[in-house]
Every structure is written in structure tokens, then in C-alpha cells.
PDB file of C-alpha atoms in Angstrom:
ATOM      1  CA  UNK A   1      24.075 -21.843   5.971  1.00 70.00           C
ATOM      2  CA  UNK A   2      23.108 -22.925   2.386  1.00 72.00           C
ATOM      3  CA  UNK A   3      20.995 -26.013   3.861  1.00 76.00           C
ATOM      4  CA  UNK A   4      19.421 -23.726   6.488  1.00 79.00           C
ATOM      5  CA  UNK A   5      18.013 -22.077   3.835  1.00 74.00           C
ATOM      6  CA  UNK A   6      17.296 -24.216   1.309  1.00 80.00           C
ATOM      7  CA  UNK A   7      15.262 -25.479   4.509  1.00 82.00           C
ATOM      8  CA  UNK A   8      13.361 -22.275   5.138  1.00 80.00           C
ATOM      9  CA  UNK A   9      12.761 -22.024   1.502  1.00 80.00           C
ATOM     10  CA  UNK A  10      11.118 -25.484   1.092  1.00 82.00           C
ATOM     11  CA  UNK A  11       9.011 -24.710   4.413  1.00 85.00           C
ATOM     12  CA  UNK A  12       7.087 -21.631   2.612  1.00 88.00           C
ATOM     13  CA  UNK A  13       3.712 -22.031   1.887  1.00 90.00           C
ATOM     14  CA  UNK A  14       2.969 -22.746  -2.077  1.00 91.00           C
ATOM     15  CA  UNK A  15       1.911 -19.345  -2.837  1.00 93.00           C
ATOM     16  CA  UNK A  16       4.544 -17.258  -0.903  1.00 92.00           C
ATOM     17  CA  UNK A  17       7.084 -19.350  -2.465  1.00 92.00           C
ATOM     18  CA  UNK A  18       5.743 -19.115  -6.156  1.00 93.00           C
ATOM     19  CA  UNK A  19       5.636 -15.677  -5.828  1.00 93.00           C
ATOM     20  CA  UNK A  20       9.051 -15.221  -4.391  1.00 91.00           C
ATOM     21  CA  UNK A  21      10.648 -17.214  -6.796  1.00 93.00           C
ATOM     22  CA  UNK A  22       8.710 -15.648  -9.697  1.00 94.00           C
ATOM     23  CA  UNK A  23       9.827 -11.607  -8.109  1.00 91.00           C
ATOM     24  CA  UNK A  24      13.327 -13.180  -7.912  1.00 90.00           C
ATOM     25  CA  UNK A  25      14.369 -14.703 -10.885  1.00 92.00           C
ATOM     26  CA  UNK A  26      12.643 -12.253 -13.450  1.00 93.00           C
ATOM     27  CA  UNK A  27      14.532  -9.049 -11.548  1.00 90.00           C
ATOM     28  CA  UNK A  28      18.119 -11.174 -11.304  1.00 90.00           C
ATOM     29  CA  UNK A  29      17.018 -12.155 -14.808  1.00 92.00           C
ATOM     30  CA  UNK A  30      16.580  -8.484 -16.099  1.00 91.00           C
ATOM     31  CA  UNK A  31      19.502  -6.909 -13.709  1.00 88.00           C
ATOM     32  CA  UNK A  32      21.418  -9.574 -15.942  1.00 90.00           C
ATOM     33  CA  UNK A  33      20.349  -8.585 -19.070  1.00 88.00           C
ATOM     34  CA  UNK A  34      18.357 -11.898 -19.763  1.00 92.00           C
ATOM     35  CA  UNK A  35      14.818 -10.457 -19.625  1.00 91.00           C
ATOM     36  CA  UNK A  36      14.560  -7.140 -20.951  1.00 92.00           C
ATOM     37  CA  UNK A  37      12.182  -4.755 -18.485  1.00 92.00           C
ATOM     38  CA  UNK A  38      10.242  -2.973 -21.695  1.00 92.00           C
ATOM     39  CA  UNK A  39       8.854  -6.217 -22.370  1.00 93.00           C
ATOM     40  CA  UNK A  40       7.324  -6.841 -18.948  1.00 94.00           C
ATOM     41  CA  UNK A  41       6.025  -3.631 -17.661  1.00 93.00           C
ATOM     42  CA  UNK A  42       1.952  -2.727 -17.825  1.00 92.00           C
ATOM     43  CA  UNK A  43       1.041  -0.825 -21.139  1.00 89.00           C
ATOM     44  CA  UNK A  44      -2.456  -0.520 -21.580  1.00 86.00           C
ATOM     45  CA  UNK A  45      -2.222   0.059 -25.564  1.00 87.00           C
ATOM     46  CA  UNK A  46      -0.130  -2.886 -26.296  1.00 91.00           C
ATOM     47  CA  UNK A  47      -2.425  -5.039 -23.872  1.00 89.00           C
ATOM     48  CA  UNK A  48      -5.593  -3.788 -26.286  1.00 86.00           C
ATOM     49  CA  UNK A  49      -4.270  -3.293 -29.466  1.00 90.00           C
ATOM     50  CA  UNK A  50      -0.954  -5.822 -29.488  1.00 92.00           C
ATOM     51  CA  UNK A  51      -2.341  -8.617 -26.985  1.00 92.00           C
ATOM     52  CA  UNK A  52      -0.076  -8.946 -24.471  1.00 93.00           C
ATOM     53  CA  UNK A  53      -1.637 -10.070 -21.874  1.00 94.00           C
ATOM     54  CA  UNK A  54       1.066 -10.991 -19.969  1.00 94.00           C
ATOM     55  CA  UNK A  55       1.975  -7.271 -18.758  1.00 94.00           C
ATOM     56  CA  UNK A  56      -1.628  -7.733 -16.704  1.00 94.00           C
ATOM     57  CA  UNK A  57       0.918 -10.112 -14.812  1.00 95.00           C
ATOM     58  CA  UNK A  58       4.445  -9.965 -15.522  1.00 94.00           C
ATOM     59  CA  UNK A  59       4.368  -5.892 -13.624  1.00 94.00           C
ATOM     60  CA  UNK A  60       3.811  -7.686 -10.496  1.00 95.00           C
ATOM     61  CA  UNK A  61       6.835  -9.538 -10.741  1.00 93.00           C
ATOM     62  CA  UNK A  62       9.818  -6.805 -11.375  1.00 91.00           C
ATOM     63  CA  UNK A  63      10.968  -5.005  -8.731  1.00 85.00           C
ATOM     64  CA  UNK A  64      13.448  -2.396 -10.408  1.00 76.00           C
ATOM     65  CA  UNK A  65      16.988  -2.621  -9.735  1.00 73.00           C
ATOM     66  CA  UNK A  66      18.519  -4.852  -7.111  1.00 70.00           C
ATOM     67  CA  UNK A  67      19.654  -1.986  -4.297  1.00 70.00           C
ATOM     68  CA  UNK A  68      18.503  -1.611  -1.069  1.00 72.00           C
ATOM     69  CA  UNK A  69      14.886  -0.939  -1.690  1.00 72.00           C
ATOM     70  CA  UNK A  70      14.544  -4.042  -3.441  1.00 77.00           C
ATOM     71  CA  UNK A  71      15.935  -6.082  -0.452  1.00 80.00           C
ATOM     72  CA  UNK A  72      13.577  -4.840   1.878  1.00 78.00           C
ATOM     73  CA  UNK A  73      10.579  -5.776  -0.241  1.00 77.00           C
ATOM     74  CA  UNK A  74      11.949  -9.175  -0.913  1.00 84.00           C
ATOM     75  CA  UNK A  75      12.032  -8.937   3.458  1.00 84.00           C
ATOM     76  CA  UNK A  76       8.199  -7.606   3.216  1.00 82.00           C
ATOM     77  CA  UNK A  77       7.204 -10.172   0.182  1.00 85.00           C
ATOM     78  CA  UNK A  78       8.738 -13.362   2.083  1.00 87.00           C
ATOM     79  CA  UNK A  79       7.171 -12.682   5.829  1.00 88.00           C
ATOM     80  CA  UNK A  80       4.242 -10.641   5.490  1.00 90.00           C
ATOM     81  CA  UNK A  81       2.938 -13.261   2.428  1.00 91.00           C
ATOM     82  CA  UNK A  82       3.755 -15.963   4.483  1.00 91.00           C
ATOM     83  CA  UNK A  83       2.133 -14.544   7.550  1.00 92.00           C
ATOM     84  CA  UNK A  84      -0.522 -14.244   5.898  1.00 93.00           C
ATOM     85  CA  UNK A  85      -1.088 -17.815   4.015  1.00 92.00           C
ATOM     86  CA  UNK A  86       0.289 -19.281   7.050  1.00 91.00           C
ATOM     87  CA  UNK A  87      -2.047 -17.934   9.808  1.00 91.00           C
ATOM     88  CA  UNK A  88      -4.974 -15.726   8.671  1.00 90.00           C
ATOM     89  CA  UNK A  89      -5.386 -18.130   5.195  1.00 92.00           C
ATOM     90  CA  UNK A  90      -3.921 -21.499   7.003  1.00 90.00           C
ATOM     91  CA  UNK A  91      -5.997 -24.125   4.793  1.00 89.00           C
ATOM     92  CA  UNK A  92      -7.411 -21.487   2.808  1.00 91.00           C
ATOM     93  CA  UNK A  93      -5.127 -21.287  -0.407  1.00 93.00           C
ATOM     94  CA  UNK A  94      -7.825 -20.409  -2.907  1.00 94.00           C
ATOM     95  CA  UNK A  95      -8.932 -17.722  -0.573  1.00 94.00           C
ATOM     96  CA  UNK A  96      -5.445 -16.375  -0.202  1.00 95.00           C
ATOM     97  CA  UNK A  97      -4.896 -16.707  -4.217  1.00 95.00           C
ATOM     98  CA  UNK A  98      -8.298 -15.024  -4.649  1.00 96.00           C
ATOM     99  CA  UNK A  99      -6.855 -12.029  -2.586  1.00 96.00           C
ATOM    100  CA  UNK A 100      -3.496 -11.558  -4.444  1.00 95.00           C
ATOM    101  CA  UNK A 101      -5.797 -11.745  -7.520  1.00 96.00           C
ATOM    102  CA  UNK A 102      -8.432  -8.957  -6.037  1.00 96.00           C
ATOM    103  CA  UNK A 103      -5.574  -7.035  -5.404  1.00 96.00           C
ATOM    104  CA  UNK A 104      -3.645  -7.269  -8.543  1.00 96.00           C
ATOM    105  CA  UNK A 105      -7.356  -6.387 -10.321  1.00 96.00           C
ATOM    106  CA  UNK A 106      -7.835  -3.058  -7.916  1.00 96.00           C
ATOM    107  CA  UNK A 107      -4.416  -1.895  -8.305  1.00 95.00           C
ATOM    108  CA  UNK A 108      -4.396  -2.468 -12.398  1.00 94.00           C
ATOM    109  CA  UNK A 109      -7.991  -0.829 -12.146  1.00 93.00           C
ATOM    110  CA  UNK A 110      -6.375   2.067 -10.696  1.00 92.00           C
ATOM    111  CA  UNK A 111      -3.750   2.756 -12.743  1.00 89.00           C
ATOM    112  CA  UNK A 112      -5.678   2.890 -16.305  1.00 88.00           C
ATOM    113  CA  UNK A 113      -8.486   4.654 -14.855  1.00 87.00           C
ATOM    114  CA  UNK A 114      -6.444   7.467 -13.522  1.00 83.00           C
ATOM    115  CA  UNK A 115      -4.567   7.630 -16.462  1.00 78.00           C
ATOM    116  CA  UNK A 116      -7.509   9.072 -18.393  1.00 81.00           C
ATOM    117  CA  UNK A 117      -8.352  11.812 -15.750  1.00 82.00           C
ATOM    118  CA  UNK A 118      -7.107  14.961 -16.200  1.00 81.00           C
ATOM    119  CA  UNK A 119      -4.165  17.029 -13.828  1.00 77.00           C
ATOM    120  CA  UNK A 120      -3.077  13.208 -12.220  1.00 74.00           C
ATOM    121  CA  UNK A 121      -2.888  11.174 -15.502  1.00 77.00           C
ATOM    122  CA  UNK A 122       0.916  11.841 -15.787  1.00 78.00           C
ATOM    123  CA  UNK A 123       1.372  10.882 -12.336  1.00 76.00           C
ATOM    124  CA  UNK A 124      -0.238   7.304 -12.897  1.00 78.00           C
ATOM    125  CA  UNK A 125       1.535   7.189 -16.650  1.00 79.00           C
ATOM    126  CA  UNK A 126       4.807   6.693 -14.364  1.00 82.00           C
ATOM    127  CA  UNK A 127       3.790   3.477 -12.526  1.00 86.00           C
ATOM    128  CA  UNK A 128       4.622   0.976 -14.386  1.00 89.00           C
ATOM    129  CA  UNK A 129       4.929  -1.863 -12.330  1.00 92.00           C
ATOM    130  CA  UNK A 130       2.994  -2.528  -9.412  1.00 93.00           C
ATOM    131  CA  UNK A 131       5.100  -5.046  -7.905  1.00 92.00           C
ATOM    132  CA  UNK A 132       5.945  -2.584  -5.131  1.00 89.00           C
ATOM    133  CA  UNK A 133       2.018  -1.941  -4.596  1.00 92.00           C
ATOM    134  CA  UNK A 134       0.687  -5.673  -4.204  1.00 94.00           C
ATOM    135  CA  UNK A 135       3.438  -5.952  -1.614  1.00 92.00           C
ATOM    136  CA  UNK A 136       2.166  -2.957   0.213  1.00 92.00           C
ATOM    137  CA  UNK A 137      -0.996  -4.209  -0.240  1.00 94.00           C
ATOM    138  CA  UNK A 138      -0.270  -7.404   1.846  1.00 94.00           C
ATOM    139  CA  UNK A 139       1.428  -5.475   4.581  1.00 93.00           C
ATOM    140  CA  UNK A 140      -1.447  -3.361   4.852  1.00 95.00           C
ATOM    141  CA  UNK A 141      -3.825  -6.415   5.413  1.00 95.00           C
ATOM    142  CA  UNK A 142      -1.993  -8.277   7.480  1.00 94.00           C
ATOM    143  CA  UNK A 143      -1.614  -5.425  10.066  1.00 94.00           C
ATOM    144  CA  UNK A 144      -5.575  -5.148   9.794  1.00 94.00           C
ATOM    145  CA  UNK A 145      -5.648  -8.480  10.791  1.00 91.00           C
ATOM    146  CA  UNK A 146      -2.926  -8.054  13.803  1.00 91.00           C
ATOM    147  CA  UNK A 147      -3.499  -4.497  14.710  1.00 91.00           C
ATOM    148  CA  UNK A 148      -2.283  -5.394  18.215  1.00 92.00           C
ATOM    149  CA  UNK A 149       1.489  -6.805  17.813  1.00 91.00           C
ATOM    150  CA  UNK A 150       3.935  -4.642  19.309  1.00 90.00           C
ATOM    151  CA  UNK A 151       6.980  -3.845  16.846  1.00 87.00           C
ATOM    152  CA  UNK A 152      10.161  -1.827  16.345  1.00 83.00           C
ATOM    153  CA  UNK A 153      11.429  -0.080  13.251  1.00 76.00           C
ATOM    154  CA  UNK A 154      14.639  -0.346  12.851  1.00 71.00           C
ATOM    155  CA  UNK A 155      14.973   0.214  16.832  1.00 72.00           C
ATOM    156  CA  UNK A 156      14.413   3.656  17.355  1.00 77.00           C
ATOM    157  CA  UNK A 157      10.821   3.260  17.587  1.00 81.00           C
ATOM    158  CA  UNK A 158       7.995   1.111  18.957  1.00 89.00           C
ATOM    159  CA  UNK A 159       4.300   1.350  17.285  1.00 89.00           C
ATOM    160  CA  UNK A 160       1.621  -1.412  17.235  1.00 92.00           C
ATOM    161  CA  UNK A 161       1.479  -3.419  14.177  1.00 91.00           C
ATOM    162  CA  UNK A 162      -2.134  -1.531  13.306  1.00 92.00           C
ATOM    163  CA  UNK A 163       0.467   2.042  12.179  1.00 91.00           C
ATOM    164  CA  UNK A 164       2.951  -0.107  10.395  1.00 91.00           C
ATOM    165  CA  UNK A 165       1.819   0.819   6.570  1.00 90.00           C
ATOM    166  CA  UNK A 166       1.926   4.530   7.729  1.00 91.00           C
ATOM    167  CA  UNK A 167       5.501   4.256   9.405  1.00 88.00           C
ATOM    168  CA  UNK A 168       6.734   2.393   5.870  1.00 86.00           C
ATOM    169  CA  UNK A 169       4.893   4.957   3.955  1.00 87.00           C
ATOM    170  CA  UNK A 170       6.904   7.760   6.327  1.00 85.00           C
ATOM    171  CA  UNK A 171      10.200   5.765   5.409  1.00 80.00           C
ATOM    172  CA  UNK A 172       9.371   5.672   1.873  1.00 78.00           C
ATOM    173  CA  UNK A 173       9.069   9.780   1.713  1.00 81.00           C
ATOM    174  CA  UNK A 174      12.340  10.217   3.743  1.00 81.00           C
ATOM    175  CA  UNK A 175      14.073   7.989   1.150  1.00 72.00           C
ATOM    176  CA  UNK A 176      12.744   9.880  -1.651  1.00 71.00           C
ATOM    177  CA  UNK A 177      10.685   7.302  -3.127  1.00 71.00           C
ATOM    178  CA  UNK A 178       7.437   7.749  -4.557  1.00 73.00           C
ATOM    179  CA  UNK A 179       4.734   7.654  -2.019  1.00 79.00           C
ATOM    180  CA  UNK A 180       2.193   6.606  -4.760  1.00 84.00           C
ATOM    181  CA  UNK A 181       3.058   3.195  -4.869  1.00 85.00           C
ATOM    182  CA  UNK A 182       2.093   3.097  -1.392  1.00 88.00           C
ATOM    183  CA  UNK A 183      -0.324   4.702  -1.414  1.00 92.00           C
ATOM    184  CA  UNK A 184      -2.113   2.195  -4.150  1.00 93.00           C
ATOM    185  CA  UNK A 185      -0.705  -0.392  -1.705  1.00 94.00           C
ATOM    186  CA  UNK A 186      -3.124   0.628   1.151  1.00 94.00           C
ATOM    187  CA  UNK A 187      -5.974   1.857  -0.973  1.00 95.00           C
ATOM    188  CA  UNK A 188      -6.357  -2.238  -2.815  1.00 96.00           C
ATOM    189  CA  UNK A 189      -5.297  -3.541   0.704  1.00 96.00           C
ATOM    190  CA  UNK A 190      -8.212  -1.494   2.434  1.00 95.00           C
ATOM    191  CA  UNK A 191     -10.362  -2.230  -0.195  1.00 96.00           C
ATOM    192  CA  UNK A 192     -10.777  -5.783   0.334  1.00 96.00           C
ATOM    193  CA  UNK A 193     -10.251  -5.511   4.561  1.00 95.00           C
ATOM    194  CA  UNK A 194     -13.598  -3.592   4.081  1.00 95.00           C
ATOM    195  CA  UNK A 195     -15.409  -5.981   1.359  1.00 95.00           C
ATOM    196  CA  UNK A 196     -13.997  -9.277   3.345  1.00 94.00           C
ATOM    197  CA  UNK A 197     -14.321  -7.971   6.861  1.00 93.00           C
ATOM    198  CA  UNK A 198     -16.342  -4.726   7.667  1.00 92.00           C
ATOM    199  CA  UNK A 199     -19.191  -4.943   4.890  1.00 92.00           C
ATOM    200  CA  UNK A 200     -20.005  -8.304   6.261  1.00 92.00           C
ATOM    201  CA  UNK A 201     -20.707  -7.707   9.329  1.00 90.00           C
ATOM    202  CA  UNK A 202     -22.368  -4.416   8.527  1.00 91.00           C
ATOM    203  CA  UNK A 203     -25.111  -6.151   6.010  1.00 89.00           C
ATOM    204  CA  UNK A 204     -24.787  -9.845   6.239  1.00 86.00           C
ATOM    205  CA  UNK A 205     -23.022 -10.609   2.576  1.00 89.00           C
ATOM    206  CA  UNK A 206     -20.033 -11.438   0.986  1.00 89.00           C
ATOM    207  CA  UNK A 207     -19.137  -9.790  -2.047  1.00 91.00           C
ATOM    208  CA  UNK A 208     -15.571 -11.483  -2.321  1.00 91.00           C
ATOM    209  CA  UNK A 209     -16.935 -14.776  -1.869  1.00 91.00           C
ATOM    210  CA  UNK A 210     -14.241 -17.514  -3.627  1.00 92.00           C
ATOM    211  CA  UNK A 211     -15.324 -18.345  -7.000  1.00 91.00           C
ATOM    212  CA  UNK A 212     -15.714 -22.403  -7.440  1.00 90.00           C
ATOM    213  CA  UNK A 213     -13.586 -22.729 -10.454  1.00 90.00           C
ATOM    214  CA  UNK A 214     -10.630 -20.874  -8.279  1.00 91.00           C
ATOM    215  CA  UNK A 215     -11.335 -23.333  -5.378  1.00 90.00           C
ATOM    216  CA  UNK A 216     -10.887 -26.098  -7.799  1.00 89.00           C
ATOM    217  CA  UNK A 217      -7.561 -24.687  -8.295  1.00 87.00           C
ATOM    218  CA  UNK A 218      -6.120 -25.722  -4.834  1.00 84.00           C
ATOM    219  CA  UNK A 219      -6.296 -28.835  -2.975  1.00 71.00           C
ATOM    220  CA  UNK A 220      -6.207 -28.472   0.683  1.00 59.00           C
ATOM    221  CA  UNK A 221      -2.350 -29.448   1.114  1.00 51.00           C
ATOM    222  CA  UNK A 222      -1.606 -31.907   3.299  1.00 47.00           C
ATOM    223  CA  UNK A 223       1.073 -31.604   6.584  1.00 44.00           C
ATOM    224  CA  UNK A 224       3.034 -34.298   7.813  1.00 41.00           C
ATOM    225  CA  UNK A 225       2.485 -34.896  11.550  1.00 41.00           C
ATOM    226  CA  UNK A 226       4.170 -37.746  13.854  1.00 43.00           C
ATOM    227  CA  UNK A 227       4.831 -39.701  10.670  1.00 44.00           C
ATOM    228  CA  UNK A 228       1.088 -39.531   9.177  1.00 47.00           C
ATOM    229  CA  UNK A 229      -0.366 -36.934   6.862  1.00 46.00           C
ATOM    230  CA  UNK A 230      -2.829 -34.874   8.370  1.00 46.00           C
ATOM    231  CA  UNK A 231      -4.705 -32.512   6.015  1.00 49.00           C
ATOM    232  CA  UNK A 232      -6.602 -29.201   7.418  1.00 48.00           C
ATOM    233  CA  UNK A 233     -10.044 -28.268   6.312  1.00 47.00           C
ATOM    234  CA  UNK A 234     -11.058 -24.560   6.081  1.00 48.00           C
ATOM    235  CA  UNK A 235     -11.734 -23.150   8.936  1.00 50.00           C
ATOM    236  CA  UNK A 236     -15.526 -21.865   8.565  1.00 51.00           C
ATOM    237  CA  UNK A 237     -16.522 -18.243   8.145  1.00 52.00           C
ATOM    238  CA  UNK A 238     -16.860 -16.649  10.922  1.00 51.00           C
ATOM    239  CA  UNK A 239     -20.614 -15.910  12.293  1.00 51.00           C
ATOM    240  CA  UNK A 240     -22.217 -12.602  10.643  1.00 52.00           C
ATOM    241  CA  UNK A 241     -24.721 -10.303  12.512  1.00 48.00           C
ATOM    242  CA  UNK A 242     -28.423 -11.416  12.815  1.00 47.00           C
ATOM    243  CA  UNK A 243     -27.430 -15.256  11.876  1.00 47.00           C
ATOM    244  CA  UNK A 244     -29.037 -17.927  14.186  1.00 46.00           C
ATOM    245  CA  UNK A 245     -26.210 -19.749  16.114  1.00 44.00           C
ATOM    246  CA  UNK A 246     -28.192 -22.270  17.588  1.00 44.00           C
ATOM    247  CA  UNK A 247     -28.708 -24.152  13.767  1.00 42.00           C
TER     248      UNK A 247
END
């Protein structure tokens, strides 16, 4: 059992396992007393006035206490993440990096911007971390990029892969947790479906083009094959409207 998944563990893609390991330790490590929460959560004020940066970060990676809802975003974080750099990103690390990073950047834009509005800025003062959200996030993009896949939830139900953020939202307000987390979820994850995939197509550019210096970050990794290393190039972009296929 232990080697089977020490196994799966080592077969996760670099960024689904970073992350996983990152979410993992610093909850065990602050369920245990080691790490202490009020030093990790996002706090605008000490960001600006105190510099600590590392709350623009460190939010991502706490997911509250170690119950039941925290198991089933651990579920969510390992296969949806690793759906994701495995198929839709497979030989695109930077791009999938560049995503997480989009993401993180909506969702933190979110939260300090609604802060300072008026009638909603105490409902924003209570998210904290936005580990939960990112997490969403990727579930939400990942079934925009496999609407079609037939699943169950928890078999009582079948639905196509293209209503699974709104049938985890549904479980989330039957639970009793806060649908707002979600709901941040799918508003970053639809944010960049429509700047990566529908603007495109609609006007011929790329506003979430990879930066260079991120693409410098990651070497294409390379995959062992019948005994010789075999190393996958990024797939190209897929044709936009009006280009001229024939160049």
C-alpha cells in the first residue's frame, strides 16, 4: 500500500505535486501546532504597511482544519490539477504555472477590492484564505475544457462534466459552507476560460500570452520511453479566426 503510493505520488506532474505537498504539510503543520494560521492568512494592512509578502502566497496553501471538507479538496487539488497539467497543459508547464498564478492574482484582486465597497465589505473581510477558491478555480476550468465527460456524484446522480462546479457549489450550500469561496472559484476560473479561449477566437489576440521570463522558469521535462528519454515540445496554439492556414 505504502509503495503504491509513494508510486502515484512520484508519478504527479511537478506542479500538482509542489502544490500538494505545499497544501499538505503547512495544514498538518498548523493542525499540529507547528505553524501558527495568524501568521499565514491574507491581510492586506500587514502586506502594505508590515511587508509580508508572503500572505500574497502562503493563503493559498491552508486549508482550515483537517475534517471532511478538507479531504475532499485534497481529492479535487490532486486530480483535477493533475488533469489539468497532464492533458490540457501536457508540455506546457509555464503555461499551467502562469494559470495558477492568473488565478491566485484574480482571486487576491477580488478580495481587497470588495473589501472597500460598501454593504459586501464584511462579507469579503471573512475570506481569509483562498486556498479553497484556487481549487475551485481549477475544477471550474477543467470542466470548460471537458464539458462532455459523463460523471456521478456520489452515485445518486449523473450530470456531464460541463455542470460539475454548479453540483459542488449545490453540495457546498447543503453542507453549510460558504458559497463565496466558490463562487470566487468560478468567477477567476471563468475569467481566464474567456481571456485564454473565447476572446481569442472572438478578436484574434491573446491577452494571457506566457511571459518569457516565466517560460524560462520551466524546462520542457523529459519522459522516459522504451529505455530513452523522449522530451515533448508544446503543442502549438491552436489556429484563431481569419489566420491563413496555408503559411
Amino acid at each position: 500500500m505504502a509503495q503504491a503510493v509513494e508510486e502515484w505520488y512520484k508519478q504527479m506532474p511537478i506542479i500538482t505535486r509542489s502544490y500538494l505537498t505545499a497544501a499538505i504539510v503547512t495544514t498538518i503543520g498548523c493542525s499540529l501546532e507547528i505553524i501558527s494560521p495568524y501568521n499565514l492568512y491574507l491581510n492586506p494592512k500587514l502586506v502594505v504597511t508590515h511587508y509580508q509578502f508572503w500572505r500574497l502566497i502562503t493563503n493559498f496553501l491552508y486549508f482550515r482544519k483537517m475534517d471532511l471538507d478538507f479531504l475532499f479538496h485534497m481529492f479535487f487539488l490532486a486530480r483535477y490539477c493533475k488533469l489539468l497539467e497532464e492533458n490540457t497543459f501536457r508540455g506546457r508547464t509555464a503555461d499551467f504555472f502562469y494559470m495558477l498564478f492568473f488565478g491566485a492574482t484574480v482571486l487576491t484582486g477580488i478580495v481587497l477590492i470588495g473589501g472597500m465597497i460598501p454593504y459586501v465589505s464584511e462579507s469579503f473581510a471573512k475570506i481569509i484564505f483562498l486556498s479553497n477558491s484556487l481549487t475551485f478555480m481549477m475544477v471550474y476550468v477543467w470542466s470548460k475544457q471537458n464539458p462532455y465527460i459523463h460523471m456521478s456524484f456520489l452515485g445518486l446522480f449523473t450530470f456531464t462534466a460541463a455542470y460539475l462546479p454548479w453540483v459542488l457549489l449545490g453540495f457546498s450550500v447543503l453542507v453549510g459552507a460558504s458559497a463565496w469561496v466558490d463562487l470566487l472559484g468560478m468567477i477567476a476560473g471563468h475569467a481566464y476560460y474567456f481571456l485564454e479561449d473565447v476572446y481569442p477566437r472572438m478578436t484574434g489576440r491573446r491577452p494571457l500570452r506566457t511571459p518569457a521570463f516565466i517560460r524560462s522558469l520551466f524546462a520542457e521535462e523529459p519522459v522516459v520511453m522504451g529505455g530513452r528519454h523522449v522530451q515533448f515540445a508544446a503543442p502549438p496554439p491552436p489556429p484563431l479566426e481569419g489566420e491563413d492556414h496555408h503559411n
